[in-house]
């Protein structure tokens, strides 16, 4: 295994912590990329990795992404991420979650966790028995916090409207054709918001039954999950997996706008220039999909209610406008401009 410092994704992490608890079987990594703006906030992923080196890479890559996301969302939070290594059967016990909570607590508030893939709000409740540095807990009506999906969908929706305005000169989504890849929590929420505006929708999901049911409800069309990115539409909105914008997919794009909620949409950094070269208006993923972290960060900070979450989400299109304006002025790809802005905000520019 390469030394930690030699990992391509290390990128001057402030700290990378490894925890083991033989009694409960816990094996966890907590990566803290930056605390420049505040405690490092980012969810915990519970995942089975065939190779433990992949778990380290995942923690580092996701942690850096959270630094950028939180900074661009204007939150007083740094960036971090945790990975709990699952066995093949993905066994997770309350004792293991408690041990993980103690691990988080030992960092004294430098890292604040929330849900990510494989972790539920019930798991956050179990972790909260051992530490207060946790968010994404169930909350009462009107409070910030809880399921981040609807907040993420709302931010993506506002970002799509901003992109439509900039690329197509239209003030609303009425009659605009949006192709959505993945109709889960984020993509499904986005579809409903756009349908209410009278957008023309094409939906795709590997779960074809789910896509068909939502399409029926909203009067939308469906496409095959493998073809959705290449259909002729005004906007393509990736809301499923990451790394879907590779050289082939970018060459096949027929929409002038890519704006969606999926994390890490670019397969490799060079794809930023490929999109730009094709004249596509791209909404950098961690800028447009920050609604969920805004929701859970305000919960943790105890700063405001749902109305404040909604107000802060309206700042997402403004941030996208800044990125696009600088991209237009400099000729640099939007994704690179966003990275540069984020680096400046975390004091590394
Ligand atoms: P989800 O699990 O609710 O939905 C994902 C959907 O995508 C599922 O319906 C799944 O069947 C579908 N899917 C998977 N692979 C697909 C493929 N190849 N083609 C088409 N559909 C496919 O997840 P979510 O919470 O909606 O998250 C979607 C994306 O948004 C992820 O990349 C996630 O990391 C990102 N994201 C989510 C949030 C949030 O608050 N939930 C916040 C920021 C980013």
Coordinates of C-alpha atoms and ligand atoms in Angstrom, one line a residue:
X1 CA 0.0 0.0 0.0
X2 CA 1.3 3.4 -0.9
X3 CA 2.1 5.8 2.0
X4 CA -0.9 7.9 2.9
X5 CA 0.9 11.1 1.8
X6 CA 1.4 9.6 -1.6
X7 CA -2.3 8.9 -2.3
X8 CA -3.4 11.1 -5.2
X9 CA -6.4 12.2 -3.2
X10 CA -4.4 13.1 0.0
X11 CA -4.3 16.8 -1.0
X12 CA -3.0 18.1 2.3
X13 CA -5.6 16.5 4.6
X14 CA -5.3 18.0 8.1
X15 CA -5.8 14.6 9.7
X16 CA -6.7 11.0 8.8
X17 CA -7.7 8.9 11.7
X18 CA -8.0 5.1 11.8
X19 CA -10.1 3.4 14.5
X20 CA -10.4 -0.2 15.4
X21 CA -12.5 -1.8 18.1
X22 CA -12.0 -5.6 18.3
X23 CA -14.9 -6.1 20.7
X24 CA -17.5 -4.8 18.2
X25 CA -15.6 -5.3 15.0
X26 CA -15.5 -1.6 14.2
X27 CA -13.0 -0.6 11.5
X28 CA -13.4 3.1 10.6
X29 CA -11.5 5.9 8.9
X30 CA -12.3 9.6 9.7
X31 CA -10.7 11.9 7.1
X32 CA -10.5 15.6 8.0
X33 CA -9.5 17.6 4.9
X34 CA -10.0 21.1 6.3
X35 CA -11.3 22.9 9.4
X36 CA -10.4 26.3 8.1
X37 CA -14.0 27.4 8.1
X38 CA -15.3 25.4 11.0
X39 CA -15.7 21.8 12.2
X40 CA -15.2 19.3 9.4
X41 CA -18.7 18.2 8.3
X42 CA -19.6 15.2 6.1
X43 CA -21.5 12.0 6.3
X44 CA -20.4 8.4 7.2
X45 CA -20.4 5.8 4.5
X46 CA -21.0 2.2 5.5
X47 CA -19.6 0.1 2.7
X48 CA -17.9 -3.2 1.9
X49 CA -14.6 -2.6 0.1
X50 CA -12.8 -5.6 -1.5
X51 CA -9.5 -3.7 -1.0
X52 CA -9.0 -1.6 2.1
X53 CA -6.9 0.9 0.1
X54 CA -10.1 1.7 -1.8
X55 CA -11.7 2.7 1.5
X56 CA -8.9 5.1 2.2
X57 CA -9.2 6.6 -1.3
X58 CA -12.9 7.0 -0.9
X59 CA -12.6 8.7 2.5
X60 CA -10.0 11.1 1.2
X61 CA -11.8 11.9 -2.0
X62 CA -15.2 12.4 -0.3
X63 CA -13.7 14.5 2.5
X64 CA -12.0 17.0 0.1
X65 CA -15.3 17.2 -1.8
X66 CA -17.1 18.1 1.5
X67 CA -14.6 20.9 2.1
X68 CA -15.4 22.4 -1.3
X69 CA -19.2 21.8 -0.9
X70 CA -19.4 23.4 2.5
X71 CA -17.3 26.4 1.5
X72 CA -19.2 27.1 -1.6
X73 CA -22.5 26.8 0.3
X74 CA -21.3 29.6 2.6
X75 CA -21.4 27.3 5.7
X76 CA -19.2 27.8 8.7
X77 CA -18.0 24.2 8.3
X78 CA -14.9 22.5 7.1
X79 CA -14.8 19.3 5.2
X80 CA -14.5 15.7 6.4
X81 CA -15.9 12.3 5.8
X82 CA -16.0 8.9 7.5
X83 CA -16.0 5.4 6.2
X84 CA -17.0 2.4 8.3
X85 CA -15.8 -0.8 6.7
X86 CA -18.5 -3.3 6.4
X87 CA -18.0 -7.1 6.1
X88 CA -19.4 -8.9 3.1
X89 CA -22.7 -9.4 4.9
X90 CA -22.8 -5.7 5.9
X91 CA -23.4 -6.5 9.5
X92 CA -24.0 -3.4 11.6
X93 CA -24.7 -3.6 15.3
X94 CA -25.8 -1.0 17.9
X95 CA -22.5 -1.8 19.8
X96 CA -20.5 -1.1 16.7
X97 CA -22.3 2.2 16.1
X98 CA -21.7 3.2 19.7
X99 CA -18.0 2.4 19.3
X100 CA -18.0 4.6 16.2
X101 CA -19.8 7.4 18.2
X102 CA -17.0 7.2 20.8
X103 CA -14.4 7.4 18.0
X104 CA -16.1 10.6 16.7
X105 CA -16.3 12.0 20.2
X106 CA -12.6 11.4 20.8
X107 CA -11.9 14.0 18.1
X108 CA -13.5 16.6 20.3
X109 CA -15.9 18.2 17.7
X110 CA -13.3 18.5 14.9
X111 CA -15.5 16.2 12.9
X112 CA -19.4 16.2 12.7
X113 CA -21.1 13.2 11.0
X114 CA -24.4 12.6 9.2
X115 CA -25.9 10.0 6.9
X116 CA -24.3 8.8 3.7
X117 CA -24.7 5.6 1.7
X118 CA -25.5 2.7 4.0
X119 CA -26.3 4.8 7.0
X120 CA -29.9 5.8 8.1
X121 CA -31.3 8.3 10.5
X122 CA -31.8 5.5 13.0
X123 CA -28.1 4.8 12.8
X124 CA -27.4 8.5 13.6
X125 CA -29.6 8.2 16.7
X126 CA -27.5 5.2 17.8
X127 CA -24.3 7.2 17.2
X128 CA -25.7 10.2 19.1
X129 CA -25.8 8.1 22.3
X130 CA -22.0 8.4 22.3
X131 CA -21.4 11.8 20.9
X132 CA -23.1 15.1 20.3
X133 CA -21.2 15.7 17.1
X134 CA -23.8 14.2 14.8
X135 CA -26.6 15.6 12.6
X136 CA -29.2 14.2 10.3
X137 CA -31.2 13.2 13.3
X138 CA -35.0 13.0 13.1
X139 CA -36.4 16.5 13.8
X140 CA -39.8 18.0 14.5
X141 CA -42.0 19.8 12.0
X142 CA -40.5 23.2 10.9
X143 CA -37.0 22.5 12.3
X144 CA -33.9 22.4 10.2
X145 CA -32.6 18.9 9.7
X146 CA -33.9 15.4 9.0
X147 CA -33.9 13.8 5.5
X148 CA -31.6 15.9 3.3
X149 CA -33.1 14.6 0.1
X150 CA -35.9 17.2 -0.4
X151 CA -33.5 20.1 0.4
X152 CA -31.1 18.8 -2.1
X153 CA -33.8 18.4 -4.7
X154 CA -34.9 22.0 -4.1
X155 CA -31.4 23.4 -4.6
X156 CA -30.9 21.4 -7.8
X157 CA -34.3 22.6 -9.0
X158 CA -33.2 26.3 -8.5
X159 CA -29.9 25.5 -10.1
X160 CA -31.6 24.0 -13.2
X161 CA -33.8 27.2 -13.4
X162 CA -30.7 29.4 -13.3
X163 CA -29.0 27.3 -16.0
X164 CA -32.1 27.5 -18.2
X165 CA -32.1 31.2 -17.8
X166 CA -28.4 31.5 -18.7
X167 CA -28.3 29.0 -21.5
X168 CA -31.7 29.3 -23.1
X169 CA -32.8 32.8 -22.0
X170 CA -36.0 31.5 -20.4
X171 CA -37.5 32.7 -17.1
X172 CA -39.3 29.4 -16.3
X173 CA -39.1 25.7 -17.0
X174 CA -42.4 25.7 -18.7
X175 CA -42.0 23.7 -22.0
X176 CA -38.3 23.1 -21.3
X177 CA -37.3 19.5 -21.9
X178 CA -35.3 18.1 -18.9
X179 CA -33.9 14.5 -19.0
X180 CA -33.4 13.1 -15.5
X181 CA -31.2 10.1 -14.7
X182 CA -32.2 8.5 -11.5
X183 CA -35.6 9.2 -9.9
X184 CA -34.8 8.5 -6.2
X185 CA -34.9 11.0 -3.4
X186 CA -33.2 13.8 -5.4
X187 CA -34.2 13.0 -9.0
X188 CA -37.8 12.2 -8.0
X189 CA -38.1 15.4 -6.0
X190 CA -36.6 17.4 -8.9
X191 CA -39.0 15.8 -11.3
X192 CA -42.1 16.8 -9.2
X193 CA -40.9 20.5 -8.9
X194 CA -40.2 20.8 -12.6
X195 CA -43.5 19.1 -13.5
X196 CA -45.4 21.7 -11.4
X197 CA -43.8 24.3 -13.7
X198 CA -45.0 22.6 -16.8
X199 CA -41.6 21.3 -17.9
X200 CA -41.4 18.4 -20.4
X201 CA -39.7 15.5 -18.6
X202 CA -38.0 12.3 -19.7
X203 CA -37.2 10.0 -16.8
X204 CA -34.8 7.0 -16.5
X205 CA -33.9 4.7 -13.7
X206 CA -32.2 1.3 -13.5
X207 CA -35.4 0.5 -11.6
X208 CA -37.7 0.7 -14.7
X209 CA -40.8 0.2 -12.6
X210 CA -40.0 3.2 -10.4
X211 CA -39.4 5.4 -13.4
X212 CA -42.5 4.3 -15.2
X213 CA -44.7 4.9 -12.1
X214 CA -43.4 8.5 -11.6
X215 CA -43.7 9.1 -15.4
X216 CA -47.3 8.0 -15.2
X217 CA -48.0 10.3 -12.2
X218 CA -46.3 13.3 -13.8
X219 CA -47.3 12.8 -17.5
X220 CA -43.6 12.3 -18.4
X221 CA -41.9 10.1 -20.9
X222 CA -39.3 7.4 -20.0
X223 CA -36.0 6.4 -21.6
X224 CA -33.6 3.6 -21.1
X225 CA -31.1 4.2 -18.2
X226 CA -28.2 3.7 -20.6
X227 CA -29.5 6.3 -23.1
X228 CA -30.9 9.1 -21.0
X229 CA -27.7 11.2 -21.1
X230 CA -27.6 11.2 -24.9
X231 CA -31.2 12.1 -25.6
X232 CA -32.1 15.3 -27.3
X233 CA -33.2 17.6 -24.5
X234 CA -32.6 21.1 -23.2
X235 CA -31.1 19.9 -19.9
X236 CA -29.6 16.6 -18.8
X237 CA -29.8 16.1 -15.0
X238 CA -27.7 13.3 -13.6
X239 CA -29.3 12.3 -10.3
X240 CA -28.0 8.8 -9.8
X241 CA -24.4 7.7 -9.8
X242 CA -21.1 9.5 -10.0
X243 CA -18.4 9.3 -12.7
X244 CA -21.1 9.2 -15.5
X245 CA -19.6 12.1 -17.5
X246 CA -16.6 10.4 -19.2
X247 CA -15.2 11.1 -22.6
X248 CA -17.7 8.9 -24.4
X249 CA -20.8 10.3 -22.6
X250 CA -19.6 13.9 -23.1
X251 CA -19.1 13.3 -26.8
X252 CA -22.6 11.8 -27.1
X253 CA -24.4 14.6 -25.2
X254 CA -27.0 16.4 -27.2
X255 CA -28.3 18.8 -24.5
X256 CA -26.7 22.2 -24.0
X257 CA -27.0 22.1 -20.2
X258 CA -25.9 19.5 -17.6
X259 CA -27.2 20.3 -14.2
X260 CA -28.0 17.5 -11.7
X261 CA -27.6 16.4 -8.1
X262 CA -25.3 13.3 -8.3
X263 CA -22.0 13.6 -6.5
X264 CA -18.7 13.4 -8.4
X265 CA -20.2 13.5 -11.9
X266 CA -17.0 13.9 -13.8
X267 CA -15.1 10.6 -14.4
X268 CA -11.7 12.4 -14.4
X269 CA -10.7 16.0 -14.0
X270 CA -10.0 16.4 -17.7
X271 CA -13.8 15.9 -18.3
X272 CA -14.3 19.5 -17.1
X273 CA -12.4 20.7 -20.2
X274 CA -14.2 18.2 -22.5
X275 CA -17.6 19.6 -21.4
X276 CA -16.4 23.2 -21.8
X277 CA -15.0 22.4 -25.2
X278 CA -18.4 21.1 -26.3
X279 CA -20.0 24.4 -25.2
X280 CA -22.1 22.7 -22.5
X281 CA -23.2 24.8 -19.5
X282 CA -22.2 22.6 -16.6
X283 CA -23.4 23.2 -13.0
X284 CA -20.6 21.9 -10.8
X285 CA -22.1 19.1 -8.7
X286 CA -21.0 20.1 -5.3
X287 CA -22.3 23.6 -5.8
X288 CA -25.8 22.7 -7.1
X289 CA -26.3 19.7 -4.7
X290 CA -25.5 21.5 -1.4
X291 CA -29.2 21.8 -0.2
X292 CA -29.0 18.7 1.9
X293 CA -25.8 19.7 3.7
X294 CA -27.2 23.2 4.3
X295 CA -30.2 21.5 6.0
X296 CA -28.1 19.2 8.3
X297 CA -25.5 21.8 9.0
X298 CA -28.1 24.3 10.3
X299 CA -29.6 21.5 12.4
X300 CA -26.2 20.8 14.0
X301 CA -25.4 24.5 14.5
X302 CA -28.9 25.2 15.9
X303 CA -29.1 28.1 13.5
X304 CA -32.6 28.5 12.3
X305 CA -35.6 26.7 11.0
X306 CA -36.9 25.4 7.7
X307 CA -37.4 29.0 6.5
X308 CA -33.7 29.7 7.0
X309 CA -32.7 26.5 5.2
X310 CA -34.9 27.6 2.3
X311 CA -33.4 31.1 2.3
X312 CA -29.9 29.7 2.2
X313 CA -30.8 27.3 -0.6
X314 CA -31.8 30.3 -2.7
X315 CA -28.2 31.3 -2.6
X316 CA -27.2 28.2 -4.6
X317 CA -28.2 29.8 -8.0
X318 CA -26.3 32.9 -7.1
X319 CA -23.1 30.9 -6.5
X320 CA -23.6 29.1 -9.8
X321 CA -24.0 32.5 -11.5
X322 CA -20.6 33.5 -10.0
X323 CA -19.0 30.4 -11.3
X324 CA -20.5 30.7 -14.8
X325 CA -19.6 34.4 -15.0
X326 CA -15.9 33.7 -14.1
X327 CA -15.9 30.8 -16.5
X328 CA -17.1 33.1 -19.3
X329 CA -14.7 35.8 -18.4
X330 CA -11.6 33.5 -18.1
X331 CA -12.5 30.9 -20.7
X332 CA -11.8 28.2 -18.0
X333 CA -14.2 25.3 -17.5
X334 CA -16.9 25.9 -14.9
X335 CA -15.7 22.9 -12.8
X336 CA -12.2 24.2 -12.6
X337 CA -13.4 27.7 -11.7
X338 CA -15.5 26.2 -8.9
X339 CA -12.5 24.3 -7.5
X340 CA -10.5 27.4 -7.6
X341 CA -13.1 29.5 -5.8
X342 CA -13.5 26.7 -3.1
X343 CA -9.7 26.5 -2.6
X344 CA -9.6 30.3 -2.1
X345 CA -12.5 30.1 0.5
X346 CA -10.7 27.4 2.5
X347 CA -7.5 29.5 2.6
X348 CA -5.5 27.4 0.1
X349 CA -5.9 29.5 -3.1
Ligands
LIG1 P1 -31.5 7.4 -4.1 O1 -30.9 6.1 -3.8 O2 -32.7 7.8 -3.4 O3 -31.8 7.4 -5.7 C1 -30.9 7.1 -6.7 C2 -31.7 6.5 -7.9 O4 -30.9 6.3 -9.0 C3 -32.4 5.2 -7.5 O5 -33.7 5.2 -7.9 C4 -31.6 4.2 -8.4 O6 -32.4 3.1 -8.8 C5 -31.2 5.0 -9.6 N1 -30.0 4.6 -10.3 C6 -28.9 4.0 -9.9 N2 -28.0 3.7 -10.9 C7 -28.6 4.2 -12.0 C8 -28.2 4.3 -13.4 N3 -27.1 3.8 -13.8 N4 -29.1 4.9 -14.2 C9 -30.3 5.4 -13.8 N5 -30.7 5.3 -12.5 C10 -29.9 4.8 -11.6 O7 -30.3 8.5 -4.0 P2 -30.4 10.0 -3.8 O8 -30.4 10.4 -2.4 O9 -31.5 10.5 -4.7 O10 -29.0 10.5 -4.5 C11 -28.8 10.6 -5.9 C12 -27.5 11.2 -6.1 O11 -27.4 12.5 -5.5 C13 -26.3 10.4 -5.6 O12 -25.2 10.6 -6.4 C14 -26.0 11.1 -4.2 O13 -24.7 11.0 -3.8 C15 -26.3 12.6 -4.6 N6 -26.6 13.4 -3.5 C16 -27.7 13.2 -2.7 C17 -28.0 14.0 -1.7 C18 -29.2 13.8 -0.8 O14 -29.5 14.7 0.0 N7 -29.9 12.7 -0.9 C19 -27.2 15.2 -1.4 C20 -26.1 15.4 -2.3 C21 -25.8 14.5 -3.3

